[in-house]
XYZ file of C-alpha atoms in Angstrom:
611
model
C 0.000 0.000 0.000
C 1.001 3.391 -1.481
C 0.238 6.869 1.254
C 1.071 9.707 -0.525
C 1.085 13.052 1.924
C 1.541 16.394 1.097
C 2.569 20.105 2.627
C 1.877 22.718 0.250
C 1.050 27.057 -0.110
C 2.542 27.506 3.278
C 6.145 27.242 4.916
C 8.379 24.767 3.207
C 5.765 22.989 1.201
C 7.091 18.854 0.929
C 5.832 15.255 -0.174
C 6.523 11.924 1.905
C 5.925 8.960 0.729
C 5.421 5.069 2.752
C 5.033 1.716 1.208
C 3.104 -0.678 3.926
C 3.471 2.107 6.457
C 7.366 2.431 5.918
C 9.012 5.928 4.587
C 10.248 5.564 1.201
C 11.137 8.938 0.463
C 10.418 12.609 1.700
C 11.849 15.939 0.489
C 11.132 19.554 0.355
C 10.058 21.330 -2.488
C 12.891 23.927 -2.196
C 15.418 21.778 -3.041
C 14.377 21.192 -6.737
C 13.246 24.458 -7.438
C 15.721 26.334 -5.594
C 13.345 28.786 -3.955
C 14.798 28.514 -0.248
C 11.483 27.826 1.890
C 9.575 27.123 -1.046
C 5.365 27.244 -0.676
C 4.338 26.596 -3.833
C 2.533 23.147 -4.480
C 5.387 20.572 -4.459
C 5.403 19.110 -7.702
C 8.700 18.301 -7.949
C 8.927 16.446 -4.854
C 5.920 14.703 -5.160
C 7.638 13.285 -8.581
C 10.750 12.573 -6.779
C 8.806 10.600 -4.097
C 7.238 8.342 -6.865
C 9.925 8.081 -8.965
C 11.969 7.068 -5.458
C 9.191 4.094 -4.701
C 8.528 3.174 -8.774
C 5.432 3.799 -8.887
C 2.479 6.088 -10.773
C 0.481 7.868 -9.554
C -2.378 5.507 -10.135
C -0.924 3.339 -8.153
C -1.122 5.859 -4.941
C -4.012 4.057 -2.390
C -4.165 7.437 0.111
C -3.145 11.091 -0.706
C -2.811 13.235 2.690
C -2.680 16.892 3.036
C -1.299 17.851 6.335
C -4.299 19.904 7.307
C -8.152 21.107 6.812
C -8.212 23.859 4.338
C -11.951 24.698 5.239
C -11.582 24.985 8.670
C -8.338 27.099 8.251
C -10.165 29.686 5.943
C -13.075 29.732 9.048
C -10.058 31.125 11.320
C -8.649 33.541 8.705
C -12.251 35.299 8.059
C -13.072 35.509 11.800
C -9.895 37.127 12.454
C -10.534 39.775 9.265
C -14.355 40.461 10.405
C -13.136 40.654 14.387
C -10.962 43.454 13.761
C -12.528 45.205 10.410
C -12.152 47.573 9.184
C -8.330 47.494 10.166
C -6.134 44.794 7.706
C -8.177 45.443 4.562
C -5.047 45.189 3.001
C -3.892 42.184 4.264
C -7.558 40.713 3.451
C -6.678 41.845 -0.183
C -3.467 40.136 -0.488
C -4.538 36.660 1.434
C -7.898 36.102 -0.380
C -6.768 35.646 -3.713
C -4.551 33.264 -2.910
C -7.150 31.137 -0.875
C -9.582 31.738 -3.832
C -7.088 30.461 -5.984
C -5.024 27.584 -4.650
C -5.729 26.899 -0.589
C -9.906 26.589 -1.133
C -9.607 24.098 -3.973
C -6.734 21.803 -3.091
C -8.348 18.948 -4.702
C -8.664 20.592 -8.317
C -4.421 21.653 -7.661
C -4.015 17.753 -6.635
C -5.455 16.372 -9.800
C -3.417 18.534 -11.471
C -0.013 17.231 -10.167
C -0.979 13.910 -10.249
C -2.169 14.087 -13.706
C -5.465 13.216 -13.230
C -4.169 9.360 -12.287
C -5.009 9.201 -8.907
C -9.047 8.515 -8.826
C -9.519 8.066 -4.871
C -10.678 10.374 -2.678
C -8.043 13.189 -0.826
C -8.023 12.763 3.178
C -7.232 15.711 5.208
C -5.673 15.876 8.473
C -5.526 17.994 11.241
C -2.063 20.514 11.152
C -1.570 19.360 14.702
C -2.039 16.221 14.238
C -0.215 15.753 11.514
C 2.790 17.225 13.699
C 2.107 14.717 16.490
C 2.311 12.055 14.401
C 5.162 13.322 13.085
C 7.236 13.022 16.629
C 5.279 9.877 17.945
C 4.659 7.264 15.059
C 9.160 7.554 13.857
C 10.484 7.464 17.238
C 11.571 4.641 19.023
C 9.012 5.004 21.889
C 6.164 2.526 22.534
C 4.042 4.988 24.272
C 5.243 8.652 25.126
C 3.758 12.348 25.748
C 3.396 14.827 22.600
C 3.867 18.188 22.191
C 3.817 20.417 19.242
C 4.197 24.042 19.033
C 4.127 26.064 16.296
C 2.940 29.408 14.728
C -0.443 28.291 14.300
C -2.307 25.535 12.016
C -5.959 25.550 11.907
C -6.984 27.286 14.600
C -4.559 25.125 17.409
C -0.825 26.995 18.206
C 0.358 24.241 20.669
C -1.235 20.812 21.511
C -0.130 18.129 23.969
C -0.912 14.342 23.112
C -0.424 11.423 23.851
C 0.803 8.163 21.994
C 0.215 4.810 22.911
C 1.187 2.086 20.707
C -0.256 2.952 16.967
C -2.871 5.430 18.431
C -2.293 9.053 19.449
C -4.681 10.845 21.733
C -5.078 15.129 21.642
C -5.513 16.091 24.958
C -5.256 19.669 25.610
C -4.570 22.803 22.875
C -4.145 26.883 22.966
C -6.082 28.582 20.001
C -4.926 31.668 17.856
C -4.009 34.054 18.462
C -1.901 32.883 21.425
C 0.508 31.782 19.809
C 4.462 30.882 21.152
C 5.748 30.211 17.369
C 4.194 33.898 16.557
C 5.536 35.363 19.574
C 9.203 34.335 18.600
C 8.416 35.808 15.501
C 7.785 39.033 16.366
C 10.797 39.151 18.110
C 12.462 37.958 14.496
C 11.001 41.038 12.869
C 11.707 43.186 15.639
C 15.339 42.224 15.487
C 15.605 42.548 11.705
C 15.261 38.889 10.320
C 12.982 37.591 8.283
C 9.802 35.983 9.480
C 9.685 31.868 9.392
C 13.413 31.928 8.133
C 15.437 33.983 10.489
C 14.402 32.649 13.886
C 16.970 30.407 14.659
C 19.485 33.222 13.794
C 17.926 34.746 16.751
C 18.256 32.017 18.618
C 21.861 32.000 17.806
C 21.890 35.879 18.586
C 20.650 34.897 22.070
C 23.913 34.278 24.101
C 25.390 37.788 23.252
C 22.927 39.496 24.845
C 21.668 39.684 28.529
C 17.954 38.899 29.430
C 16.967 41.984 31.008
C 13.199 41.986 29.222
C 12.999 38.826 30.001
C 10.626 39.755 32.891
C 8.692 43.051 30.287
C 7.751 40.326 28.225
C 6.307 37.813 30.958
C 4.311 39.905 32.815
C 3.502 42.881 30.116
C 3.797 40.854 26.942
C 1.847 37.875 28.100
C -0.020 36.820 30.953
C 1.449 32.890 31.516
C 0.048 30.347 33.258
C 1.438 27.537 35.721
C 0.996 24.702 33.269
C 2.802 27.249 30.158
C -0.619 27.876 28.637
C -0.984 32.357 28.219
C -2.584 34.773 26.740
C -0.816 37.316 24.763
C -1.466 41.700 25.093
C -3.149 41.517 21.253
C -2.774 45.843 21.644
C 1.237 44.722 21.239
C 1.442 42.823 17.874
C 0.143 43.582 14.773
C -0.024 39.816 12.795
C -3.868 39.486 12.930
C -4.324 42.662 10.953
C -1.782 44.054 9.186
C 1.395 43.308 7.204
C 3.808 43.567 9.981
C 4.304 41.454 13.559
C 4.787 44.440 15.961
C 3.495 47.774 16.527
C 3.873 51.155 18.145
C 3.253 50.343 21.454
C 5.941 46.854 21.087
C 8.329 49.780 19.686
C 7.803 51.906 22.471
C 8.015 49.262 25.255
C 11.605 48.433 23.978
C 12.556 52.324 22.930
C 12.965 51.694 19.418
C 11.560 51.224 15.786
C 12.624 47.525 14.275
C 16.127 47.048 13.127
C 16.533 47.737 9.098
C 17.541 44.278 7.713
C 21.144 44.476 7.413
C 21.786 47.095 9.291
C 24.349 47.405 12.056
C 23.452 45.215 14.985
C 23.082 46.988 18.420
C 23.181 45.797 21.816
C 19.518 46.338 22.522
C 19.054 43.348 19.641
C 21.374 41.254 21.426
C 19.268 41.896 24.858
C 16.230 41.185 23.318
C 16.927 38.181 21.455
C 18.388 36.628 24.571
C 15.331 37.967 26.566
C 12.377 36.046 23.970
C 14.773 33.101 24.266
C 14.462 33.100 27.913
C 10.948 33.646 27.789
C 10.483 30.956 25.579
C 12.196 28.162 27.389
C 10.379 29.334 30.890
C 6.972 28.802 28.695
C 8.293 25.435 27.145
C 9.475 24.054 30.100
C 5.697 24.671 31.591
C 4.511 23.050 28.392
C 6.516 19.675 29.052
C 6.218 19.490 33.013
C 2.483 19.378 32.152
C 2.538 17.175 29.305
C 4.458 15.116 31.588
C 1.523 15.894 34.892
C -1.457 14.714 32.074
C 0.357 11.675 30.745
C 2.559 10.459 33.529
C 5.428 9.151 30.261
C 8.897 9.500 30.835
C 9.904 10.142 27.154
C 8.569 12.806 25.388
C 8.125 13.707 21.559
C 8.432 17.042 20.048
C 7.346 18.371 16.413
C 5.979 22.170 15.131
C 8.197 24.657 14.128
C 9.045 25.757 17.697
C 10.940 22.355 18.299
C 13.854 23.432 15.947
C 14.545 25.587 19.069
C 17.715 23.336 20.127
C 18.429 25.508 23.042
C 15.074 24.592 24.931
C 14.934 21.427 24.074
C 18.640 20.841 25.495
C 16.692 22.313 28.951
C 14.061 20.378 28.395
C 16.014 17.092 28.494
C 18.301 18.306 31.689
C 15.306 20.126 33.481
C 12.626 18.368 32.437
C 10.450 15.130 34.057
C 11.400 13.171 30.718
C 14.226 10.575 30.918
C 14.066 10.459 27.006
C 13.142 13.295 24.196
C 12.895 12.423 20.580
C 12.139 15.375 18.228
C 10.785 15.440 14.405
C 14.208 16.180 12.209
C 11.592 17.850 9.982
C 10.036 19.949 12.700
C 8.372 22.668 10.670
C 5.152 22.381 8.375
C 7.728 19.778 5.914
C 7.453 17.179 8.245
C 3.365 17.639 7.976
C 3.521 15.773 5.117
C 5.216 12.486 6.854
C 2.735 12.829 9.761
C 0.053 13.007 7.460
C 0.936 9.860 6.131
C 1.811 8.169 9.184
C -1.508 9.080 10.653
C -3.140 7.559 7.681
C -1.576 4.525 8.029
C -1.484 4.036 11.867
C -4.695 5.766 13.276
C -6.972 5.737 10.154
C -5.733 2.208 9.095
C -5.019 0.717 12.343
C -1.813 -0.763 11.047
C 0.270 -1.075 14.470
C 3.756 0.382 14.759
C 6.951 -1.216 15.480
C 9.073 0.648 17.798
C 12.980 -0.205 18.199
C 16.583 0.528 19.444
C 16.595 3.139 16.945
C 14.113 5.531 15.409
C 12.438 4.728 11.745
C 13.372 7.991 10.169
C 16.345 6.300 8.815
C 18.523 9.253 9.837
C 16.501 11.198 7.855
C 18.423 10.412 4.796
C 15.470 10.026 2.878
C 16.118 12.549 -0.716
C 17.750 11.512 -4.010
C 20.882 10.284 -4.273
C 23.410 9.744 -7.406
C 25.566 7.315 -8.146
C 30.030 7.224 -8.668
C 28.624 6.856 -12.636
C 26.021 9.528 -12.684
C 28.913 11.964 -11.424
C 31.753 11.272 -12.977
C 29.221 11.487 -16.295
C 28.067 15.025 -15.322
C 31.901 16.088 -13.857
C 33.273 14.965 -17.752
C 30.462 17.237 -18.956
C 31.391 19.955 -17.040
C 35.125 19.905 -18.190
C 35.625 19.207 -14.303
C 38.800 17.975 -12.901
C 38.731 15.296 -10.210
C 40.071 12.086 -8.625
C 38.223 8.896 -8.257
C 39.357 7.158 -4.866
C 38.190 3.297 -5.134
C 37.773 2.292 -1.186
C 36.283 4.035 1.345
C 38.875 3.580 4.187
C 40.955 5.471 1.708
C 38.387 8.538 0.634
C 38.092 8.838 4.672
C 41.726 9.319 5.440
C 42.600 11.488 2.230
C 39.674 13.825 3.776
C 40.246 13.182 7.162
C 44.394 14.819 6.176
C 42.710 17.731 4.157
C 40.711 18.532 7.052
C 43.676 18.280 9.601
C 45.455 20.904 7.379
C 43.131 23.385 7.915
C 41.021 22.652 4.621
C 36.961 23.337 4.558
C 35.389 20.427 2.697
C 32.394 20.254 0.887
C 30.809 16.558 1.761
C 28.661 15.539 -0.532
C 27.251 11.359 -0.132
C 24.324 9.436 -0.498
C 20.933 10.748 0.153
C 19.633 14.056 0.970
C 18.578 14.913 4.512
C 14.848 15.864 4.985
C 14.574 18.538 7.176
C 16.685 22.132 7.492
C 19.923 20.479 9.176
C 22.863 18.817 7.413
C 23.496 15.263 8.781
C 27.158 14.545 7.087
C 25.410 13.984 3.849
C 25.215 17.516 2.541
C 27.553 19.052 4.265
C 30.520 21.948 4.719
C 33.231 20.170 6.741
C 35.909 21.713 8.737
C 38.563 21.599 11.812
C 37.016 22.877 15.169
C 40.303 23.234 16.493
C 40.731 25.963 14.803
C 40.099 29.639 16.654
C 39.407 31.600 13.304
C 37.524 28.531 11.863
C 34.176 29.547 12.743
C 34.349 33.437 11.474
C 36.094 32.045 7.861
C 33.321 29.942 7.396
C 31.014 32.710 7.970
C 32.414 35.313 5.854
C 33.849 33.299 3.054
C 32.139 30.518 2.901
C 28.547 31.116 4.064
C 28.183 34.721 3.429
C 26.662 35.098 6.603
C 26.660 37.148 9.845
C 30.072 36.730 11.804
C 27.969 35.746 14.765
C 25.982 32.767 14.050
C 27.582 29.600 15.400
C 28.278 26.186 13.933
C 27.749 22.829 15.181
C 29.812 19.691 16.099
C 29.356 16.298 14.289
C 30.905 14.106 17.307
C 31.462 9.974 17.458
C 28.294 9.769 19.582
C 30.615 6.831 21.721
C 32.500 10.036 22.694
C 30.337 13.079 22.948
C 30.429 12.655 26.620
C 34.316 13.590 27.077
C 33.729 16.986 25.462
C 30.354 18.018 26.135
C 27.938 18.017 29.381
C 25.960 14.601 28.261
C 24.332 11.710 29.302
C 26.672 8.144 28.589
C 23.975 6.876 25.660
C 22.112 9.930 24.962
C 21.669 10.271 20.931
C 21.570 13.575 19.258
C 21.737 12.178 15.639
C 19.480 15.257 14.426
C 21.439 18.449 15.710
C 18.448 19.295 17.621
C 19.901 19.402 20.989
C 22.079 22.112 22.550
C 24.559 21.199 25.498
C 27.381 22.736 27.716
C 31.173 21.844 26.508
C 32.863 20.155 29.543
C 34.263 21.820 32.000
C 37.958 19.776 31.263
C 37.448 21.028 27.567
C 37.587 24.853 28.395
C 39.807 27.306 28.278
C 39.750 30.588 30.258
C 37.292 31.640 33.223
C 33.988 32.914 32.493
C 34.277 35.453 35.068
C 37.131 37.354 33.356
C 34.425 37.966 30.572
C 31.936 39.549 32.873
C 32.807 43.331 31.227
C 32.559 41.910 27.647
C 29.500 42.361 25.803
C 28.003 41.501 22.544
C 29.937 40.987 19.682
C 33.591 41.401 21.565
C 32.943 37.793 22.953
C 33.359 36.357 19.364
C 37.116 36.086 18.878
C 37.672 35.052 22.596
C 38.921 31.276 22.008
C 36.751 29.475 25.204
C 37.883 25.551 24.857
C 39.717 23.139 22.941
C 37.538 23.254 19.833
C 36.543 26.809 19.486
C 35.072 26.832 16.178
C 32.175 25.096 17.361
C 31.860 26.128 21.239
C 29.339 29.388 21.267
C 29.869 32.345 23.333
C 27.963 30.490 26.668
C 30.125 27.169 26.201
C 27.338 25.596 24.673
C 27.009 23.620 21.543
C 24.492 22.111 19.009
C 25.739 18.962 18.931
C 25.065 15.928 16.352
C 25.855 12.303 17.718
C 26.890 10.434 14.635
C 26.439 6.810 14.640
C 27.707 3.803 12.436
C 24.119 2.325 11.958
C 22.934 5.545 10.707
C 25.720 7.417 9.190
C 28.597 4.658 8.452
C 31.158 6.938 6.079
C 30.709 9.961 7.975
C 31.261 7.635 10.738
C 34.109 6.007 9.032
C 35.412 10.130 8.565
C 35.056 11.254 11.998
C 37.550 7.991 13.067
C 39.553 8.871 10.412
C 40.110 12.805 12.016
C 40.368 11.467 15.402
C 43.172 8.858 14.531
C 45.131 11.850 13.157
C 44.474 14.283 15.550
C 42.646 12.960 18.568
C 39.714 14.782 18.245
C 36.859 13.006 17.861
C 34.651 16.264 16.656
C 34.310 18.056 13.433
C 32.181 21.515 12.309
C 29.664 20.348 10.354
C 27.484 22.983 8.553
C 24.667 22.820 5.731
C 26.024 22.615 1.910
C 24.967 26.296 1.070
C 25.207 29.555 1.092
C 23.061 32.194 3.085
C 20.099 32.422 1.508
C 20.306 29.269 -0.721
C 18.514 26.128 0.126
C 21.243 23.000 0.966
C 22.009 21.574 -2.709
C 20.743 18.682 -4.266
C 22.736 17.610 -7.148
C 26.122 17.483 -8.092
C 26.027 20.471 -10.139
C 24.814 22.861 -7.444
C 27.223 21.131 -5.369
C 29.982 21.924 -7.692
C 28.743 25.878 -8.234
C 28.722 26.243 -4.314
C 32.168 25.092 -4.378
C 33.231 27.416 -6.723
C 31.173 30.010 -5.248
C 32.480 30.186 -1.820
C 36.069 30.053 -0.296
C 35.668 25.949 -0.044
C 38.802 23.836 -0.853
C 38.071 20.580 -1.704
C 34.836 18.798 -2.609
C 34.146 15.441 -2.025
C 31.071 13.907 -4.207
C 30.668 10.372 -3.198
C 34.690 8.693 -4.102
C 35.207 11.957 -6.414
C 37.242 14.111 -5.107
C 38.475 17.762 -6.663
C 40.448 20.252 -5.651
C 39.689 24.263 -5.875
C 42.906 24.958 -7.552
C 42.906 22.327 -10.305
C 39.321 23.464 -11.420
C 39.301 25.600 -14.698
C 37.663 28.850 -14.377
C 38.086 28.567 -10.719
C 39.492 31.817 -10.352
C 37.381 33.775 -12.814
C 33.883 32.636 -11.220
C 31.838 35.325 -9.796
C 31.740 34.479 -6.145
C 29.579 37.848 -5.438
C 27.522 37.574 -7.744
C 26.551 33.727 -7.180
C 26.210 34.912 -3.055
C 24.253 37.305 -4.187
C 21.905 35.061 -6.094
C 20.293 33.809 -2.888
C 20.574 36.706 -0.679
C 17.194 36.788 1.276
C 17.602 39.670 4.296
């Protein structure tokens, strides 16, 4: 049995498909078209997904969108008639659209699939879809849900419960009270863009000092003991207009929004790291009652809000749970998989088959291409580049470029699903290194100086360098954590008179390219059952250099969604300062490539630039 479901006209629109209730394939629609957070209907990736199984699309048994249109459309004009006649022109921009695509997503469905598929479309709850996102991959027999999002239907945040192939929603907050949308305005107010630029706030966070962090619980929002609250609507702007704040959130912080791009001031610093307080008091209320109405010790986390890495690291120290497990494709792309899975498990009563590990397969589930497939395309492109036959031998050749202070474009197997890079997609490079993390910023991303990178670690030794639990698995990047105290350098107290942006070229422990300005890290376990050659690589660096660790960062450039193919691989390569790029047992070298010097590096940055 074929369950096709779908994301679509909203944030990072995606297709998942399962074969007899097992996930086949699943990818986001921005990856083909190249459209970073792509919301158009995802044709593309609905292809790929059948193409992946071999299959038509008469041959589909279920199609799933990952929510109820109708119901949706019910919130939007209650919202436009509650406060009329103020957002007319938001009303003029949204109902088009809904008139055009979002009201008749069956007619747009038989249109992508061609008119094949002859069953009826089901539709499924946005927060549902979410919950069965986190609770029918993980490993967990039975465990308590929570999702938390900007808002789906009507529903913002829900808390469930799963119990062997059945979930159960138990309690929910309604628009507009809204966490997700909260964070958000904070985004805006700070100068990033809305649904794209939170977790650069996130990552603005630790420069700052939380001193609104009690403005924005008790004049803000009024919060409740188990994290349920009601925002001040007279601060925000969201339900009627075009922008997230308003005078009154201006004048409560003593200042108009930053100007994308402009210079970054302290007060942005404060006030990301007071939202990001704010949010993890609220989250942590969330859980301990999830936790109160369910009485599980493991806990499962999806909606747009789990990508927050930070909380959920304080979730899993603070927290009642003795076990998290959180959707790798948090946001609305991983709607599509729950869709599906709730098709399959609660619709079809087909019972699911929890193990060791989860059954997101790493969350390597996008195309892949094959040694012959690039060294055809390479030829083509006049490319020059070394085949290395074993994979012992690839390893250590990268493992030595790495330990000589190369960056390394990584390039294997199949795409990730979801926004991080797993070791399949990714920009490799030494975190030994103290100007490491700012050269991958600047030359290589094209991105602010401040945002942080992660560490890929052998997940047999993440807990000699960071603050972890001996078998706790972070194979998603979706946990944040202290670096030991043995693995730092300096004392924290001597940086009590350094503020904002100063703390970024203070070197704090033995792998400062990946250690953020608070000692803490985003850390990815890496596995061999998962993730055997990037495995295989990380061995390969430690028996050189004794570090177990590497930066690992997403295969693009700011603005640009993580490449696909081996020719956007090979443009981002030439693109950016990288040195060598690794595509499957192909390996090239900057300076060999013709042209290399005479590409336009500015002008392919600039291709993608989104703030």
């Amino acid at each position: 049995m074929h369950i096709l479901g779908i994301s679509a006209f909203y944030h990072d629109s995606a297709a998942a498909l399962l074969r007899d209730g097992a996930i086949v394939a699943a990818a986001q629609e921005e990856r083909f078209t190249r459209k970073k957070h792509d919301e158009s209907f995802p044709r593309h990736a609905v292809e790929y997904c059948l193409r992946e199984a071999g299959i038509g699309e008469a041959e589909l048994d279920y199609v799933v969108y990952y929510e109820k249109p109708l119901l949706k459309f019910e919130r939007l004009l209650e919202t436009y008639l509650g406060y009329a006649p103020a957002g007319f022109r938001s009303f003029c921009r949204a109902i088009p659209l809904w008139l055009k695509h979002k009201l008749f997503l069956p007619r747009t469905m038989d249109s992508a699939l061609r008119g094949a598929y002859r069953r009826p479309y089901v539709f499924v709850g946005h927060h549902e879809a979410h919950a069965a996102s986190a609770f029918f991959p993980s490993p967990f027999p039975e465990a308590a849900i929570l999702t938390v999002d900007g808002v789906g239907e009507w529903s913002t945040s829900t808390i469930g419960r799963g119990q062997d192939h059945r979930i159960e929603m138990l309690e929910e907050q309604r628009f507009p009270h809204s966490l997700g949308l909260l964070y958000s305005a904070f985004t805006y107010y700070c100068g990033f863009r809305v649904n794209s630029g939170e977790y650069k706030l996130m990552g603005l966070a630790p420069y700052g000092s939380p001193r609104y962090r009690d403005v924005i619980l008790e004049r803000i929002l009024d919060l409740k003991a188990d994290g349920s609250f009601r925002l001040q609507m007279e601060f925000f702007q969201y339900c009627q207009g075009l922008r997230m704040t308003n005078e009154r959130f201006h004048a409560l912080f003593g200042r108009a929004p930053r100007p994308p791009d402009s210079a970054m001031e302290q007060l942005d610093m404060d006030v990301a790291a007071s939202v990001q307080a704010a949010a993890e008091e609220i989250l942590l209320r969330m859980a301990r009652h999830a936790h109160a109405r369910t009485g599980s010790r493991q806990l499962c986390l999806a909606g747009g809000v789990a990508l927050n890495c930070v909380a959920n690291g304080r979730i899993l120290r603070e927290g009642p749970y003795e076990k998290i497990w959180i959707q790798p494709a948090a946001g609305d792309a991983g709607g599509a998989l729950g869709a599906a899975l709730f098709v399959w498990h609660q619709l079809l009563n087909r019972p699911k088959n929890p193990s060791s590990l989860d059954l997101q397969g790493g969350s390597f589930l996008g195309p892949s291409f094959s040694n012959a497939e690039i060294e055809d395309w390479l030829n083509d492109a006049g490319a020059v580049w070394t085949r290395i036959p074993g994979e012992q031998e690839l390893c250590a050749l990268t493992a030595g470029y790495l330990e000589a202070g190369l960056v390394v474009g990584w390039f294997q197997d199949r795409m990730e699903f979801g926004p991080r890079a797993l070791g399949h997609r990714s920009i490799l490079g030494d975190p030994r290194s103290p100007a490491m993390q700012q050269v991958m910023n600047l030359k290589i991303k094209y991105r602010e100086s401040f945002r942080p990178f992660a560490p890929a670690v052998l997940a047999e030794r993440a807990a000699e360098y960071f603050d972890w639990r001996e078998g706790e698995e972070s194979p998603y990047m979706l946990l944040v954590a202290e670096v030991r105290a043995e693995q730092r350098r300096g004392d924290p107290d001597d940086l009590s008179g350094v503020q904002g942006l100063e703390k970024l070229g203070i070197e704090r422990s033995t792998i400062p390219a990946v250690t953020h300005v608070d000692y803490s890290a985003r850390i990815q376990t890496v596995d061999q059952d998962r993730n055997p050659r990037f495995h295989r690589l990380l061995r390969e660096f430690e028996a050189r250099t004794g570090c177990p660790v590497l930066i690992n960062t997403s295969f693009n450039v700011r603005g640009e969604p993580i490449v696909c193919t081996p020719a956007e691989a090979y443009r981002c390569f030439l693109g950016t300062g990288m040195d060598v790029l690794v595509l499957e047992n192909c390996v090239l070298r900057k300076e060999e490539q013709p042209g290399a010097e005479a590409f336009d590096r500015d002008a392919y940055a600039g291709r993608f630039a989104m703030d």
